mmCIF file of C-alpha atoms and ligand atoms in Angstrom:
data_model
loop_
_atom_site.group_PDB
_atom_site.id
_atom_site.type_symbol
_atom_site.label_atom_id
_atom_site.label_comp_id
_atom_site.label_asym_id
_atom_site.label_seq_id
_atom_site.Cartn_x
_atom_site.Cartn_y
_atom_site.Cartn_z
ATOM 1 C CA MET S 1 4.639 84.208 191.769
ATOM 2 C CA SER S 2 3.096 82.895 188.975
ATOM 3 C CA GLU S 3 -0.672 83.397 188.319
ATOM 4 C CA GLN S 4 -0.634 79.534 187.994
ATOM 5 C CA ARG S 5 0.064 79.196 191.625
ATOM 6 C CA LEU S 6 -2.435 81.120 192.689
ATOM 7 C CA LYS S 7 -5.204 79.488 191.107
ATOM 8 C CA ARG S 8 -4.409 76.214 191.688
ATOM 9 C CA ARG S 9 -2.874 74.799 195.153
ATOM 10 C CA TRP S 10 -1.402 71.711 193.474
ATOM 11 C CA ARG S 11 0.378 70.983 189.946
ATOM 12 C CA SER S 12 -1.640 69.162 187.352
ATOM 13 C CA PRO S 13 0.006 65.673 187.444
ATOM 14 C CA LEU S 14 -0.771 65.349 183.351
ATOM 15 C CA THR S 15 2.624 65.927 182.274
ATOM 16 C CA THR S 16 4.101 63.670 184.552
ATOM 17 C CA GLY S 17 1.390 61.214 183.976
ATOM 18 C CA LEU S 18 1.540 60.973 180.173
ATOM 19 C CA ALA S 19 5.532 60.756 180.668
ATOM 20 C CA LEU S 20 4.813 57.728 182.970
ATOM 21 C CA GLY S 21 2.266 56.429 180.449
ATOM 22 C CA ALA S 22 4.259 56.865 177.541
ATOM 23 C CA LEU S 23 7.072 54.803 179.173
ATOM 24 C CA LEU S 24 4.721 52.164 179.780
ATOM 25 C CA VAL S 25 3.529 51.798 176.299
ATOM 26 C CA ALA S 26 6.833 52.481 175.258
ATOM 27 C CA SER S 27 8.358 49.316 177.215
ATOM 28 C CA GLY S 28 5.086 47.170 176.540
ATOM 29 C CA CYS S 29 4.875 47.295 180.042
ATOM 30 C CA THR S 30 1.292 47.459 180.526
ATOM 31 C CA ASN S 31 0.328 44.391 182.575
ATOM 32 C CA ASN S 32 0.438 46.463 185.605
ATOM 33 C CA SER S 33 -2.713 48.390 184.039
ATOM 34 C CA GLY S 34 -4.100 44.806 183.280
ATOM 35 C CA SER S 35 -5.414 44.023 179.362
ATOM 36 C CA ALA S 36 -8.527 45.603 178.137
ATOM 37 C CA ASP S 37 -9.568 42.531 176.897
ATOM 38 C CA SER S 38 -10.468 41.414 180.128
ATOM 39 C CA ALA S 39 -11.373 44.566 182.009
ATOM 40 C CA ASN S 40 -14.916 44.483 183.269
ATOM 41 C CA LEU S 41 -16.043 47.795 182.086
ATOM 42 C CA VAL S 42 -19.304 47.590 183.781
ATOM 43 C CA ASN S 43 -17.776 46.990 186.833
ATOM 44 C CA GLY S 44 -15.385 50.060 186.060
ATOM 45 C CA LYS S 45 -17.948 52.540 185.392
ATOM 46 C CA GLN S 46 -19.996 51.616 188.755
ATOM 47 C CA LEU S 47 -16.823 51.923 190.495
ATOM 48 C CA PHE S 48 -15.994 55.143 188.512
ATOM 49 C CA VAL S 49 -19.230 56.800 189.844
ATOM 50 C CA GLN S 50 -19.059 55.690 193.354
ATOM 51 C CA LYS S 51 -15.312 56.387 194.300
ATOM 52 C CA CYS S 52 -14.308 59.175 191.303
ATOM 53 C CA GLY S 53 -17.137 61.188 190.100
ATOM 54 C CA ALA S 54 -17.951 63.360 193.126
ATOM 55 C CA CYS S 55 -14.172 65.163 192.278
ATOM 56 C CA HIS S 56 -14.121 64.312 188.566
ATOM 57 C CA VAL S 57 -16.209 65.457 185.531
ATOM 58 C CA MET S 58 -16.687 62.605 182.582
ATOM 59 C CA ALA S 59 -19.577 62.829 180.986
ATOM 60 C CA ARG S 60 -19.803 59.549 179.784
ATOM 61 C CA ALA S 61 -20.083 58.680 183.123
ATOM 62 C CA GLY S 62 -22.913 61.247 183.639
ATOM 63 C CA SER S 63 -20.125 62.565 186.576
ATOM 64 C CA LYS S 64 -20.031 66.107 187.956
ATOM 65 C CA GLY S 65 -17.537 66.318 190.522
ATOM 66 C CA VAL S 66 -15.255 69.775 190.341
ATOM 67 C CA THR S 67 -12.551 69.159 193.061
ATOM 68 C CA GLY S 68 -10.129 67.400 190.105
ATOM 69 C CA PRO S 69 -9.564 68.234 186.786
ATOM 70 C CA ASN S 70 -12.497 67.400 184.493
ATOM 71 C CA LEU S 71 -11.311 63.893 182.473
ATOM 72 C CA ASP S 72 -12.753 64.506 179.278
ATOM 73 C CA GLU S 73 -10.443 67.801 179.039
ATOM 74 C CA ALA S 74 -7.644 66.291 180.385
ATOM 75 C CA PHE S 75 -7.601 63.210 177.866
ATOM 76 C CA TYR S 76 -8.600 65.316 175.116
ATOM 77 C CA ALA S 77 -4.768 66.257 173.841
ATOM 78 C CA ALA S 78 -3.890 62.659 174.520
ATOM 79 C CA ARG S 79 -6.801 61.241 172.338
ATOM 80 C CA ARG S 80 -6.035 63.849 169.306
ATOM 81 C CA GLU S 81 -1.931 62.860 169.442
ATOM 82 C CA ASN S 82 -3.287 59.452 169.071
ATOM 83 C CA TRP S 83 -2.313 57.764 172.509
ATOM 84 C CA GLY S 84 -5.315 55.143 171.864
ATOM 85 C CA ASP S 85 -7.022 53.774 174.718
ATOM 86 C CA ASP S 86 -4.250 51.234 176.191
ATOM 87 C CA GLY S 87 -1.816 54.430 176.375
ATOM 88 C CA ILE S 88 -4.446 56.438 178.273
ATOM 89 C CA ARG S 89 -5.321 53.398 180.499
ATOM 90 C CA GLY S 90 -1.726 53.690 181.904
ATOM 91 C CA VAL S 91 -2.093 57.270 182.648
ATOM 92 C CA VAL S 92 -5.257 56.635 184.441
ATOM 93 C CA TYR S 93 -3.853 53.188 186.340
ATOM 94 C CA GLY S 94 -0.818 55.135 187.352
ATOM 95 C CA GLN S 95 -2.823 58.072 188.725
ATOM 96 C CA ILE S 96 -4.759 55.381 190.802
ATOM 97 C CA ARG S 97 -1.823 54.513 192.454
ATOM 98 C CA TYR S 98 0.493 57.158 192.820
ATOM 99 C CA PRO S 99 -1.933 60.729 192.856
ATOM 100 C CA ASN S 100 0.117 63.499 193.863
ATOM 101 C CA GLN S 101 0.560 63.771 197.410
ATOM 102 C CA ASN S 102 -0.056 67.501 197.774
ATOM 103 C CA ALA S 103 -3.748 66.923 196.064
ATOM 104 C CA PRO S 104 -6.622 66.017 197.582
ATOM 105 C CA MET S 105 -6.717 62.567 195.839
ATOM 106 C CA PRO S 106 -6.528 59.627 197.818
ATOM 107 C CA ALA S 107 -4.076 56.922 196.452
ATOM 108 C CA ASP S 108 -5.603 53.445 195.839
ATOM 109 C CA LEU S 109 -9.212 54.587 196.009
ATOM 110 C CA VAL S 110 -9.908 50.829 193.994
ATOM 111 C CA THR S 111 -7.230 48.508 194.058
ATOM 112 C CA GLY S 112 -6.396 45.137 192.331
ATOM 113 C CA LYS S 113 -8.661 43.959 189.343
ATOM 114 C CA ASP S 114 -11.307 46.907 190.425
ATOM 115 C CA ALA S 115 -8.766 49.853 189.415
ATOM 116 C CA THR S 116 -8.046 47.611 186.024
ATOM 117 C CA ASP S 117 -11.644 48.154 185.649
ATOM 118 C CA VAL S 118 -11.580 51.674 186.328
ATOM 119 C CA ALA S 119 -8.979 52.397 184.194
ATOM 120 C CA ALA S 120 -9.770 50.767 181.597
ATOM 121 C CA TYR S 121 -13.289 52.290 181.670
ATOM 122 C CA VAL S 122 -11.967 56.039 181.902
ATOM 123 C CA SER S 123 -9.593 54.883 178.925
ATOM 124 C CA THR S 124 -12.502 53.444 176.750
ATOM 125 C CA VAL S 125 -14.886 56.873 177.367
ATOM 126 C CA ALA S 126 -12.619 59.954 178.549
ATOM 127 C CA ALA S 127 -12.566 62.816 175.832
ATOM 128 C CA LYS S 128 -14.640 60.550 173.744
ATOM 129 C CA PRO S 129 -18.010 62.230 172.133
ATOM 130 C CA GLY S 130 -21.216 60.335 172.430
ATOM 131 C CA LYS S 131 -22.889 58.172 174.931
ATOM 132 C CA ASP S 132 -22.213 55.057 176.928
ATOM 133 C CA ALA S 133 -24.426 52.080 174.907
ATOM 134 C CA GLY S 134 -25.397 48.637 175.467
ATOM 135 C CA LEU S 135 -24.739 47.253 178.913
ATOM 136 C CA LEU S 136 -23.016 50.040 179.907
ATOM 137 C CA ALA S 137 -26.087 52.671 179.215
ATOM 138 C CA SER S 138 -27.736 50.876 181.945
ATOM 139 C CA ALA S 139 -24.736 50.206 184.621
ATOM 140 C CA VAL S 140 -25.340 52.906 186.914
ATOM 141 C CA ALA S 141 -29.470 53.519 187.376
ATOM 142 C CA PRO S 142 -30.655 57.327 187.096
ATOM 143 C CA ALA S 143 -31.587 59.145 190.302
ATOM 144 C CA GLY S 144 -33.083 62.383 191.214
ATOM 145 C CA GLY S 145 -36.320 61.238 189.069
ATOM 146 C CA GLY S 146 -37.846 59.411 192.489
ATOM 147 C CA LYS S 147 -41.240 60.209 193.708
ATOM 148 C CA PRO S 148 -41.170 63.512 196.016
ATOM 149 C CA ALA S 149 -40.462 62.319 199.965
ATOM 150 C CA VAL S 150 -43.686 62.839 201.920
ATOM 151 C CA ALA S 151 -42.862 63.837 205.696
ATOM 152 C CA LYS S 152 -44.552 61.368 207.707
ATOM 153 C CA ASN S 153 -45.396 62.380 211.324
ATOM 154 C CA GLY S 154 -42.428 64.880 211.510
ATOM 155 C CA LEU S 155 -39.960 62.877 209.958
ATOM 156 C CA LEU S 156 -38.755 63.531 206.728
ATOM 157 C CA SER S 157 -36.159 61.216 204.799
ATOM 158 C CA ILE S 158 -34.264 62.064 201.888
ATOM 159 C CA SER S 159 -31.696 60.246 200.581
ATOM 160 C CA ALA S 160 -28.558 60.411 198.983
ATOM 161 C CA ASP S 161 -27.869 58.335 195.518
ATOM 162 C CA PRO S 162 -26.795 55.071 196.835
ATOM 163 C CA ASN S 163 -24.283 55.269 193.621
ATOM 164 C CA GLY S 164 -22.515 57.825 194.294
ATOM 165 C CA GLN S 165 -23.899 60.459 191.489
ATOM 166 C CA LEU S 166 -24.068 64.031 193.188
ATOM 167 C CA LEU S 167 -28.050 63.830 193.773
ATOM 168 C CA TYR S 168 -30.633 63.046 195.939
ATOM 169 C CA VAL S 169 -33.185 60.402 195.289
ATOM 170 C CA GLU S 170 -35.955 62.784 195.878
ATOM 171 C CA SER S 171 -35.334 65.911 194.354
ATOM 172 C CA ALA S 172 -38.590 67.429 195.577
ATOM 173 C CA ALA S 173 -40.501 66.768 199.346
ATOM 174 C CA THR S 174 -43.677 67.580 201.040
ATOM 175 C CA ALA S 175 -43.980 68.571 204.939
ATOM 176 C CA THR S 176 -46.497 70.135 207.363
ATOM 177 C CA ALA S 177 -45.562 73.035 209.003
ATOM 178 C CA GLY S 178 -44.174 72.957 212.572
ATOM 179 C CA PRO S 179 -41.764 70.368 213.893
ATOM 180 C CA LEU S 180 -39.672 68.593 211.636
ATOM 181 C CA LYS S 181 -36.916 65.826 211.976
ATOM 182 C CA LEU S 182 -34.876 65.808 208.879
ATOM 183 C CA GLU S 183 -32.897 62.411 208.012
ATOM 184 C CA MET S 184 -30.409 61.436 205.123
ATOM 185 C CA PRO S 185 -29.660 58.502 204.664
ATOM 186 C CA ASN S 186 -26.252 58.109 202.499
ATOM 187 C CA LYS S 187 -24.781 54.489 201.565
ATOM 188 C CA SER S 188 -22.294 56.118 198.692
ATOM 189 C CA GLY S 189 -19.463 56.571 200.957
ATOM 190 C CA VAL S 190 -19.474 60.207 199.182
ATOM 191 C CA PRO S 191 -19.442 63.177 201.787
ATOM 192 C CA HIS S 192 -22.869 64.263 201.842
ATOM 193 C CA ASN S 193 -25.086 66.643 203.948
ATOM 194 C CA ILE S 194 -28.648 68.365 203.574
ATOM 195 C CA VAL S 195 -29.347 72.064 204.144
ATOM 196 C CA ILE S 196 -32.995 73.757 204.212
ATOM 197 C CA GLU S 197 -32.117 76.891 203.039
ATOM 198 C CA THR S 198 -33.020 80.158 205.073
ATOM 199 C CA THR S 199 -33.626 77.771 208.137
ATOM 200 C CA PRO S 200 -30.981 76.896 210.787
ATOM 201 C CA ILE S 201 -31.881 72.989 209.724
ATOM 202 C CA GLU S 202 -28.655 71.619 208.530
ATOM 203 C CA THR S 203 -27.224 67.931 209.145
ATOM 204 C CA PRO S 204 -23.625 66.883 209.611
ATOM 205 C CA VAL S 205 -21.563 65.592 206.400
ATOM 206 C CA ILE S 206 -21.152 62.011 206.497
ATOM 207 C CA LYS S 207 -20.315 59.741 204.440
ATOM 208 C CA ASN S 208 -22.262 56.782 205.472
ATOM 209 C CA GLY S 209 -25.149 56.093 207.605
ATOM 210 C CA VAL S 210 -27.822 58.838 208.319
ATOM 211 C CA ALA S 211 -27.166 62.304 208.747
ATOM 212 C CA LYS S 212 -30.026 64.316 210.837
ATOM 213 C CA ALA S 213 -31.267 67.240 211.755
ATOM 214 C CA SER S 214 -34.306 69.109 213.323
ATOM 215 C CA GLY S 215 -36.172 72.421 213.702
ATOM 216 C CA THR S 216 -39.504 74.126 212.930
ATOM 217 C CA LEU S 217 -41.112 74.848 209.913
ATOM 218 C CA LYS S 218 -43.016 77.782 208.296
ATOM 219 C CA ALA S 219 -45.632 77.199 205.503
ATOM 220 C CA GLY S 220 -43.519 78.349 202.278
ATOM 221 C CA LYS S 221 -41.420 76.841 199.602
ATOM 222 C CA PHE S 222 -38.085 75.772 200.549
ATOM 223 C CA VAL S 223 -34.757 74.822 198.298
ATOM 224 C CA TYR S 224 -32.653 71.928 200.035
ATOM 225 C CA PHE S 225 -29.007 71.224 198.901
ATOM 226 C CA CYS S 226 -25.985 69.557 199.560
ATOM 227 C CA SER S 227 -23.415 72.058 201.000
ATOM 228 C CA VAL S 228 -20.689 70.294 200.368
ATOM 229 C CA PRO S 229 -18.203 72.493 197.548
ATOM 230 C CA GLY S 230 -19.727 71.749 194.214
ATOM 231 C CA HIS S 231 -22.670 69.196 194.999
ATOM 232 C CA ARG S 232 -25.581 72.002 194.743
ATOM 233 C CA GLU S 233 -23.856 72.764 191.447
ATOM 234 C CA ALA S 234 -23.712 69.480 190.023
ATOM 235 C CA GLY S 235 -27.388 69.293 191.056
ATOM 236 C CA MET S 236 -27.710 68.053 194.339
ATOM 237 C CA VAL S 237 -30.466 70.592 195.400
ATOM 238 C CA GLY S 238 -34.531 69.901 195.692
ATOM 239 C CA GLU S 239 -37.524 71.832 196.618
ATOM 240 C CA LEU S 240 -39.391 71.443 199.956
ATOM 241 C CA SER S 241 -43.010 72.859 199.888
ATOM 242 C CA VAL S 242 -44.267 73.182 203.473
ATOM 243 C CA ARG S 243 -47.930 73.462 204.340
HETATM 244 C C1 HEC K 301 -10.981 63.585 196.400
HETATM 245 C C2 HEC K 301 -11.118 64.228 195.183
HETATM 246 C C3 HEC K 301 -10.823 62.989 194.043
HETATM 247 C C4 HEC K 301 -11.499 61.815 194.132
HETATM 248 C C5 HEC K 301 -12.319 61.522 194.798
HETATM 249 C C6 HEC K 301 -10.423 61.346 192.709
HETATM 250 N N1 HEC K 301 -9.672 62.414 192.327
HETATM 251 FE FE1 HEC K 301 -8.751 61.959 190.257
HETATM 252 N N2 HEC K 301 -7.876 63.983 191.111
HETATM 253 C C7 HEC K 301 -8.184 64.406 192.112
HETATM 254 C C8 HEC K 301 -7.589 66.124 191.983
HETATM 255 C C9 HEC K 301 -7.335 67.155 192.879
HETATM 256 C C10 HEC K 301 -6.434 65.822 190.968
HETATM 257 C C11 HEC K 301 -5.277 66.565 190.616
HETATM 258 C C12 HEC K 301 -4.379 66.250 191.053
HETATM 259 C C13 HEC K 301 -3.481 67.009 190.919
HETATM 260 O O1 HEC K 301 -3.556 68.139 190.104
HETATM 261 O O2 HEC K 301 -1.967 66.703 191.137
HETATM 262 C C14 HEC K 301 -6.792 64.827 190.414
HETATM 263 C C15 HEC K 301 -6.134 63.914 188.889
HETATM 264 C C16 HEC K 301 -6.757 62.795 188.580
HETATM 265 C C17 HEC K 301 -6.248 62.473 187.223
HETATM 266 C C18 HEC K 301 -4.976 63.270 186.387
HETATM 267 C C19 HEC K 301 -6.210 64.277 185.748
HETATM 268 C C20 HEC K 301 -4.910 64.924 185.258
HETATM 269 O O3 HEC K 301 -5.356 66.431 184.896
HETATM 270 O O4 HEC K 301 -4.095 64.846 185.005
HETATM 271 C C21 HEC K 301 -6.556 61.167 187.009
HETATM 272 C C22 HEC K 301 -6.995 60.379 185.794
HETATM 273 C C23 HEC K 301 -7.501 60.944 187.898
HETATM 274 N N3 HEC K 301 -7.584 61.743 188.897
HETATM 275 C C24 HEC K 301 -8.302 60.208 188.209
HETATM 276 C C25 HEC K 301 -9.127 59.657 188.997
HETATM 277 C C26 HEC K 301 -10.011 58.131 189.086
HETATM 278 C C27 HEC K 301 -9.907 57.159 188.324
HETATM 279 C C28 HEC K 301 -10.402 58.307 190.658
HETATM 280 C C29 HEC K 301 -11.183 57.013 191.002
HETATM 281 C C30 HEC K 301 -10.569 56.179 191.527
HETATM 282 C C31 HEC K 301 -10.315 59.686 190.990
HETATM 283 N N4 HEC K 301 -9.593 60.329 190.319
HETATM 284 C C32 HEC K 301 -10.910 59.921 192.534
HETATM 285 C C33 HEC K 301 -9.226 64.439 192.849
HETATM 286 C C34 HEC K 301 -9.871 63.478 193.249
#
């Protein structure tokens, strides 16, 4: 069939989405997607990073997921055509409620006021240059710059970023050679695991809880990473030195 078909398993909803958004704007019926004035953008950003960022790149949110389309690219044309934040908000809200059922984006990941806040945040920042400022700049704590994880009594714990960013809290770790128990606490709700490259040590993928694995390590330097597609490339990787 067409090349398009071969490249993507599902069709981009942007055309239908834009049509829906146009309808909402044209009929003045934007109440469903909330009013920008009453939206809490800080809440919107935090929820976006937690619930959407693992699948979508959006520069202002610092999100790097690659399962879905890059949202800056998705709304570039809409910005150029002067849709305005309101028009884009309607499209995002519609997408949250009614994603294409054949695509891997679940409906209603956020609901009610939260959905309004997320749609408002995306419409405020998608495809806009620059950086989030003020309260938005500190809405989500940076991760990955934490102190190295140090194994104690053969137990090494490396946490997934609790805010849903595709990062480990500790991007470096040390352990001593010998038996190792590896634990990855994950409070984010985003599926992650941890694999120590070139060893059989690999935890299951979990969304919440503590993923565990064990094995024996020789001295040397190892890379650990998340094997969920796109996560390693997004930065979910670190270095383990074993002495
Ligand atoms: C599990 C991965 C996943 C999650 C989580 C996810 N999305 Fe999506 N999203 C996708 C995919 C895949 C598509 C493309 C769907 C299609 O082509 O029909 C998409 C499409 C979109 C689009 C339309 C973009 C375009 O090119 O038309 C928007 C807007 C969007 N998502 C926003 C969100 C928001 C907001 C959230 C969080 C509430 C979210 N997504 C969470 C995977 C995801």
